[in-house]
């Protein structure tokens, strides 16, 4: 019943997706994971130590950075780059929990991989021994119910509606956007799109557009679907699955004190310096 379609340009990954959890309720769940086949040669445990410190730093900083955080740990061959992104509408505590859970799942599911992607419905985690910051990639999977067709009167409106969201999301301050489609006879449809904030607005636009093109025939006539990529994400459903009261993206969580700005600056400088070693 459940089908998934994926586009993975790179072949050295084990990808697993769990469409059996596709359900109406907006509960968090693991949507998939991708582990590189190559193990890290970690004779002295340095990579593991760096990874541990990277994952801790991602989990503890993601909330105050409005649900998106990147960091680097270690030097030279043992350096590891990481990104986390929370869905823009979820609460601060659920963002924090989801991130923490994703780091546990990553080290559990892909214990020796040095390039790992974990998709949860509410958050996204990626780390790699190679830098991927700012480098838009088209790897994506879609999850939908193959037989859950939408009302024919809505089908002609669904993709244009999501194309509109894909056009607007890149211009939003957090590259996150939701909208409601009033389909007269069949109620409403709800859409959401989000990009990781290390890519440009132009790349965000290209990423979302490409997903709609790639999966057009699969999602075009469906009532509910989700697309999980490496740099952009889309959701479509027939009920308001997102929350519109979250403070994750609001000003309340901006690091406000002088101290945290200075610490942020020092971290940025150290990260920049690390690049040279
Ligand atoms: C990352 O790991 C892969 C696989 O072990 C290796 O081929 C590649 O050279 C590594 N990249 C860096 C920058 O160390
Ligand atoms: C976190 O998610 C749960 C559902 O798993 C939800 O019941 C709860 O309200 C969310 N927390 C907040 C603060 O929104
Ligand atoms: C995180 O994992 C715990 C333990 O498995 C679970 O109870 C909790 O609901 C998860 N939280 C989120 C946001 O996924
Ligand atoms: C898929 O959709 C069909 C038709 O709406 C429904 O009968 C079926 O239960 C759905 N399958 C799952 C696993 O949700
Ligand atoms: C809904 O109905 C109104 C008035 O009957 C019409 O103007 C509008 O185009 C319809 N919208 C859709 C999405 O069909
Ligand atoms: C959230 O969305 C609901 C339904 O669209 C709306 O009635 C409500 O006013 C919204 N709340 C906020 C805080 O925007």
Coordinates of C-alpha atoms in Angstrom, one line a residue, residues 10-272:
X10 CA 25.0 8.8 -5.1
X11 CA 25.1 5.0 -4.9
X12 CA 27.3 4.3 -1.9
X13 CA 24.5 4.8 0.6
X14 CA 22.2 2.4 2.4
X15 CA 18.9 4.2 2.5
X16 CA 16.0 3.0 4.5
X17 CA 12.6 4.7 4.7
X18 CA 9.7 3.8 6.9
X19 CA 6.5 4.6 5.2
X20 CA 4.5 2.3 7.4
X21 CA 4.3 5.1 9.9
X22 CA 2.5 7.3 7.5
X23 CA -0.6 8.3 9.3
X24 CA -3.0 11.1 9.9
X25 CA -1.8 12.3 13.2
X26 CA 1.1 14.7 13.3
X27 CA 3.2 12.6 15.6
X28 CA 6.9 12.5 15.3
X29 CA 8.4 9.5 13.7
X30 CA 11.6 8.5 11.9
X31 CA 10.9 8.9 8.2
X32 CA 14.2 7.4 7.0
X33 CA 17.9 7.2 7.3
X34 CA 20.9 7.1 5.0
X35 CA 24.2 5.6 6.1
X36 CA 27.4 5.7 4.0
X37 CA 28.8 2.3 3.4
X38 CA 32.3 3.4 4.1
X39 CA 33.3 3.0 7.6
X40 CA 35.6 5.5 9.2
X41 CA 39.0 4.1 10.0
X42 CA 39.0 5.2 13.7
X43 CA 41.9 3.4 15.1
X44 CA 42.3 5.7 18.1
X45 CA 38.7 6.8 18.6
X46 CA 39.3 10.4 17.6
X47 CA 36.6 10.5 15.0
X48 CA 34.1 9.0 17.5
X49 CA 35.1 11.6 20.1
X50 CA 34.7 14.5 17.6
X51 CA 31.4 13.1 16.5
X52 CA 30.1 12.9 20.0
X53 CA 31.1 16.5 20.7
X54 CA 29.6 17.6 17.4
X55 CA 26.3 15.9 18.1
X56 CA 26.2 17.3 21.6
X57 CA 26.8 20.8 20.3
X58 CA 24.1 20.5 17.6
X59 CA 21.5 19.3 20.2
X60 CA 22.3 22.0 22.7
X61 CA 22.4 24.9 20.3
X62 CA 19.6 24.2 17.8
X63 CA 16.8 25.8 19.8
X64 CA 18.5 29.2 20.4
X65 CA 19.4 29.3 16.7
X66 CA 15.7 29.1 15.7
X67 CA 15.8 25.4 14.8
X68 CA 18.8 25.4 12.5
X69 CA 22.4 24.9 13.5
X70 CA 25.7 23.8 11.9
X71 CA 29.0 23.1 13.5
X72 CA 32.4 21.4 12.8
X73 CA 34.4 19.4 15.3
X74 CA 38.0 18.0 15.1
X75 CA 40.9 18.5 12.7
X76 CA 42.2 17.2 9.5
X77 CA 41.2 13.6 8.7
X78 CA 39.0 13.4 11.8
X79 CA 37.0 16.5 11.2
X80 CA 33.2 16.1 11.1
X81 CA 30.6 18.5 9.8
X82 CA 27.1 18.5 11.1
X83 CA 23.7 20.2 10.5
X84 CA 20.4 20.0 12.3
X85 CA 17.1 21.5 11.2
X86 CA 13.8 21.4 13.0
X87 CA 10.5 21.8 11.2
X88 CA 9.7 25.5 11.6
X89 CA 6.3 25.1 13.3
X90 CA 7.2 22.7 16.1
X91 CA 7.7 23.8 19.7
X92 CA 11.0 24.6 21.3
X93 CA 10.8 21.5 23.5
X94 CA 9.9 19.2 20.7
X95 CA 12.7 20.6 18.5
X96 CA 15.1 19.9 21.3
X97 CA 13.8 16.4 21.9
X98 CA 13.7 15.5 18.3
X99 CA 17.2 16.6 17.7
X100 CA 18.5 14.7 20.7
X101 CA 16.6 11.6 19.5
X102 CA 17.9 11.9 16.0
X103 CA 21.5 12.0 17.3
X104 CA 20.9 8.8 19.2
X105 CA 19.2 7.1 16.3
X106 CA 22.1 8.1 14.0
X107 CA 24.8 6.6 16.2
X108 CA 22.6 3.5 16.7
X109 CA 21.6 2.9 13.1
X110 CA 24.8 3.9 11.4
X111 CA 27.4 3.2 14.0
X112 CA 30.5 3.3 11.8
X113 CA 29.4 5.5 8.9
X114 CA 31.0 8.8 8.3
X115 CA 28.2 10.3 6.2
X116 CA 24.8 10.0 7.8
X117 CA 21.4 11.5 7.2
X118 CA 18.5 11.0 9.5
X119 CA 15.0 12.2 8.7
X120 CA 12.4 12.6 11.3
X121 CA 9.1 14.2 10.6
X122 CA 10.0 17.0 12.9
X123 CA 13.7 17.3 12.4
X124 CA 16.6 16.5 10.1
X125 CA 20.2 15.6 11.0
X126 CA 23.2 15.2 8.7
X127 CA 26.8 14.8 9.4
X128 CA 29.8 13.9 7.3
X129 CA 33.6 13.8 7.2
X130 CA 33.4 16.0 4.1
X131 CA 32.0 19.6 4.1
X132 CA 28.6 19.9 2.6
X133 CA 27.6 23.3 4.0
X134 CA 26.0 25.5 1.5
X135 CA 26.1 22.8 -1.2
X136 CA 22.6 22.1 -2.4
X137 CA 22.0 18.5 -3.1
X138 CA 18.9 16.9 -4.8
X139 CA 18.8 13.6 -2.9
X140 CA 15.1 13.2 -1.9
X141 CA 12.5 10.6 -1.0
X142 CA 8.7 11.0 -1.0
X143 CA 6.3 9.2 1.2
X144 CA 2.7 8.8 0.2
X145 CA -0.1 6.2 0.2
X146 CA -0.2 4.8 -3.3
X147 CA -4.0 4.3 -3.2
X148 CA -5.1 7.4 -1.3
X149 CA -6.2 9.4 -4.3
X150 CA -7.6 12.9 -3.8
X151 CA -10.8 14.2 -5.1
X152 CA -10.5 14.8 -8.8
X153 CA -11.7 18.4 -8.3
X154 CA -8.8 19.1 -6.0
X155 CA -6.2 17.3 -8.0
X156 CA -5.9 20.1 -10.5
X157 CA -5.3 22.6 -7.7
X158 CA -3.0 20.7 -5.4
X159 CA 0.3 21.0 -7.4
X160 CA -0.3 24.6 -8.4
X161 CA -0.9 25.4 -4.8
X162 CA 2.3 23.7 -3.7
X163 CA 4.2 25.4 -6.6
X164 CA 3.0 28.6 -5.0
X165 CA 4.4 27.6 -1.6
X166 CA 7.7 26.6 -3.3
X167 CA 7.8 30.1 -4.8
X168 CA 7.2 31.9 -1.6
X169 CA 9.2 29.9 1.0
X170 CA 12.6 31.0 -0.3
X171 CA 11.7 34.6 0.4
X172 CA 10.6 34.1 3.9
X173 CA 13.1 35.0 6.6
X174 CA 13.6 31.4 7.8
X175 CA 12.9 29.9 4.3
X176 CA 9.8 28.3 5.9
X177 CA 6.3 28.7 4.7
X178 CA 2.8 27.3 5.2
X179 CA -0.4 28.0 3.3
X180 CA -4.0 26.8 3.1
X181 CA -5.9 25.9 -0.1
X182 CA -9.6 26.4 0.0
X183 CA -10.9 23.6 -2.2
X184 CA -14.5 24.4 -2.3
X185 CA -16.2 21.0 -2.3
X186 CA -13.5 19.0 -0.6
X187 CA -12.5 21.1 2.3
X188 CA -9.1 22.5 2.7
X189 CA -5.6 21.4 1.9
X190 CA -2.6 22.4 3.9
X191 CA 0.9 22.8 2.6
X192 CA 4.3 23.5 4.1
X193 CA 7.9 23.9 2.7
X194 CA 11.2 24.5 4.3
X195 CA 14.9 24.8 3.3
X196 CA 18.1 24.4 5.3
X197 CA 19.4 27.9 5.9
X198 CA 23.0 27.3 4.6
X199 CA 21.9 27.4 1.0
X200 CA 21.0 30.6 -0.9
X201 CA 17.4 31.6 -1.5
X202 CA 17.9 30.8 -5.2
X203 CA 19.1 27.3 -4.4
X204 CA 16.1 26.9 -2.0
X205 CA 13.9 27.7 -4.9
X206 CA 15.7 25.3 -7.3
X207 CA 15.6 22.6 -4.7
X208 CA 11.8 22.8 -4.1
X209 CA 11.0 23.2 -7.8
X210 CA 13.1 20.1 -8.6
X211 CA 11.2 18.1 -6.0
X212 CA 7.9 18.9 -7.5
X213 CA 9.1 18.1 -10.9
X214 CA 10.7 14.8 -9.9
X215 CA 7.8 13.5 -8.0
X216 CA 5.0 15.1 -10.0
X217 CA 3.4 11.9 -11.2
X218 CA 3.6 10.2 -7.9
X219 CA 2.2 13.0 -5.7
X220 CA 0.0 14.9 -8.2
X221 CA -3.2 12.9 -7.5
X222 CA -2.6 12.1 -3.8
X223 CA -4.4 13.5 -0.8
X224 CA -1.3 13.5 1.5
X225 CA 2.4 13.3 0.9
X226 CA 5.7 14.3 2.3
X227 CA 9.1 14.9 0.6
X228 CA 12.3 14.7 2.5
X229 CA 15.5 16.0 0.9
X230 CA 18.9 17.0 2.0
X231 CA 18.3 20.7 1.7
X232 CA 14.6 21.1 1.3
X233 CA 11.3 19.5 2.5
X234 CA 7.6 19.7 1.6
X235 CA 4.5 18.4 3.3
X236 CA 0.9 18.3 2.0
X237 CA -2.2 17.1 3.9
X238 CA -5.9 17.5 4.3
X239 CA -5.8 18.8 7.8
X240 CA -3.8 21.4 9.7
X241 CA -0.9 19.1 10.7
X242 CA 1.3 22.1 11.6
X243 CA 1.1 24.3 14.6
X244 CA 0.9 28.0 14.1
X245 CA 1.7 29.1 17.6
X246 CA 5.4 27.9 17.9
X247 CA 8.0 30.3 19.3
X248 CA 10.9 28.4 17.7
X249 CA 11.2 31.0 14.9
X250 CA 10.2 34.0 16.9
X251 CA 12.4 36.6 18.4
X252 CA 12.1 35.2 21.9
X253 CA 14.8 32.6 21.3
X254 CA 17.3 34.8 19.6
X255 CA 20.5 34.9 21.8
X256 CA 19.8 38.1 23.5
X257 CA 22.6 38.8 25.9
X258 CA 25.9 40.3 25.1
X259 CA 27.6 37.3 26.5
X260 CA 25.9 34.8 24.2
X261 CA 26.7 37.0 21.2
X262 CA 30.3 37.1 22.2
X263 CA 30.4 33.3 22.7
X264 CA 28.7 32.9 19.4
X265 CA 31.4 35.1 17.8
X266 CA 34.2 33.2 19.4
X267 CA 32.7 29.9 18.3
X268 CA 32.4 31.2 14.8
X269 CA 36.0 32.4 14.8
X270 CA 37.2 29.1 16.2
X271 CA 35.2 27.2 13.5
X272 CA 36.8 29.5 10.9

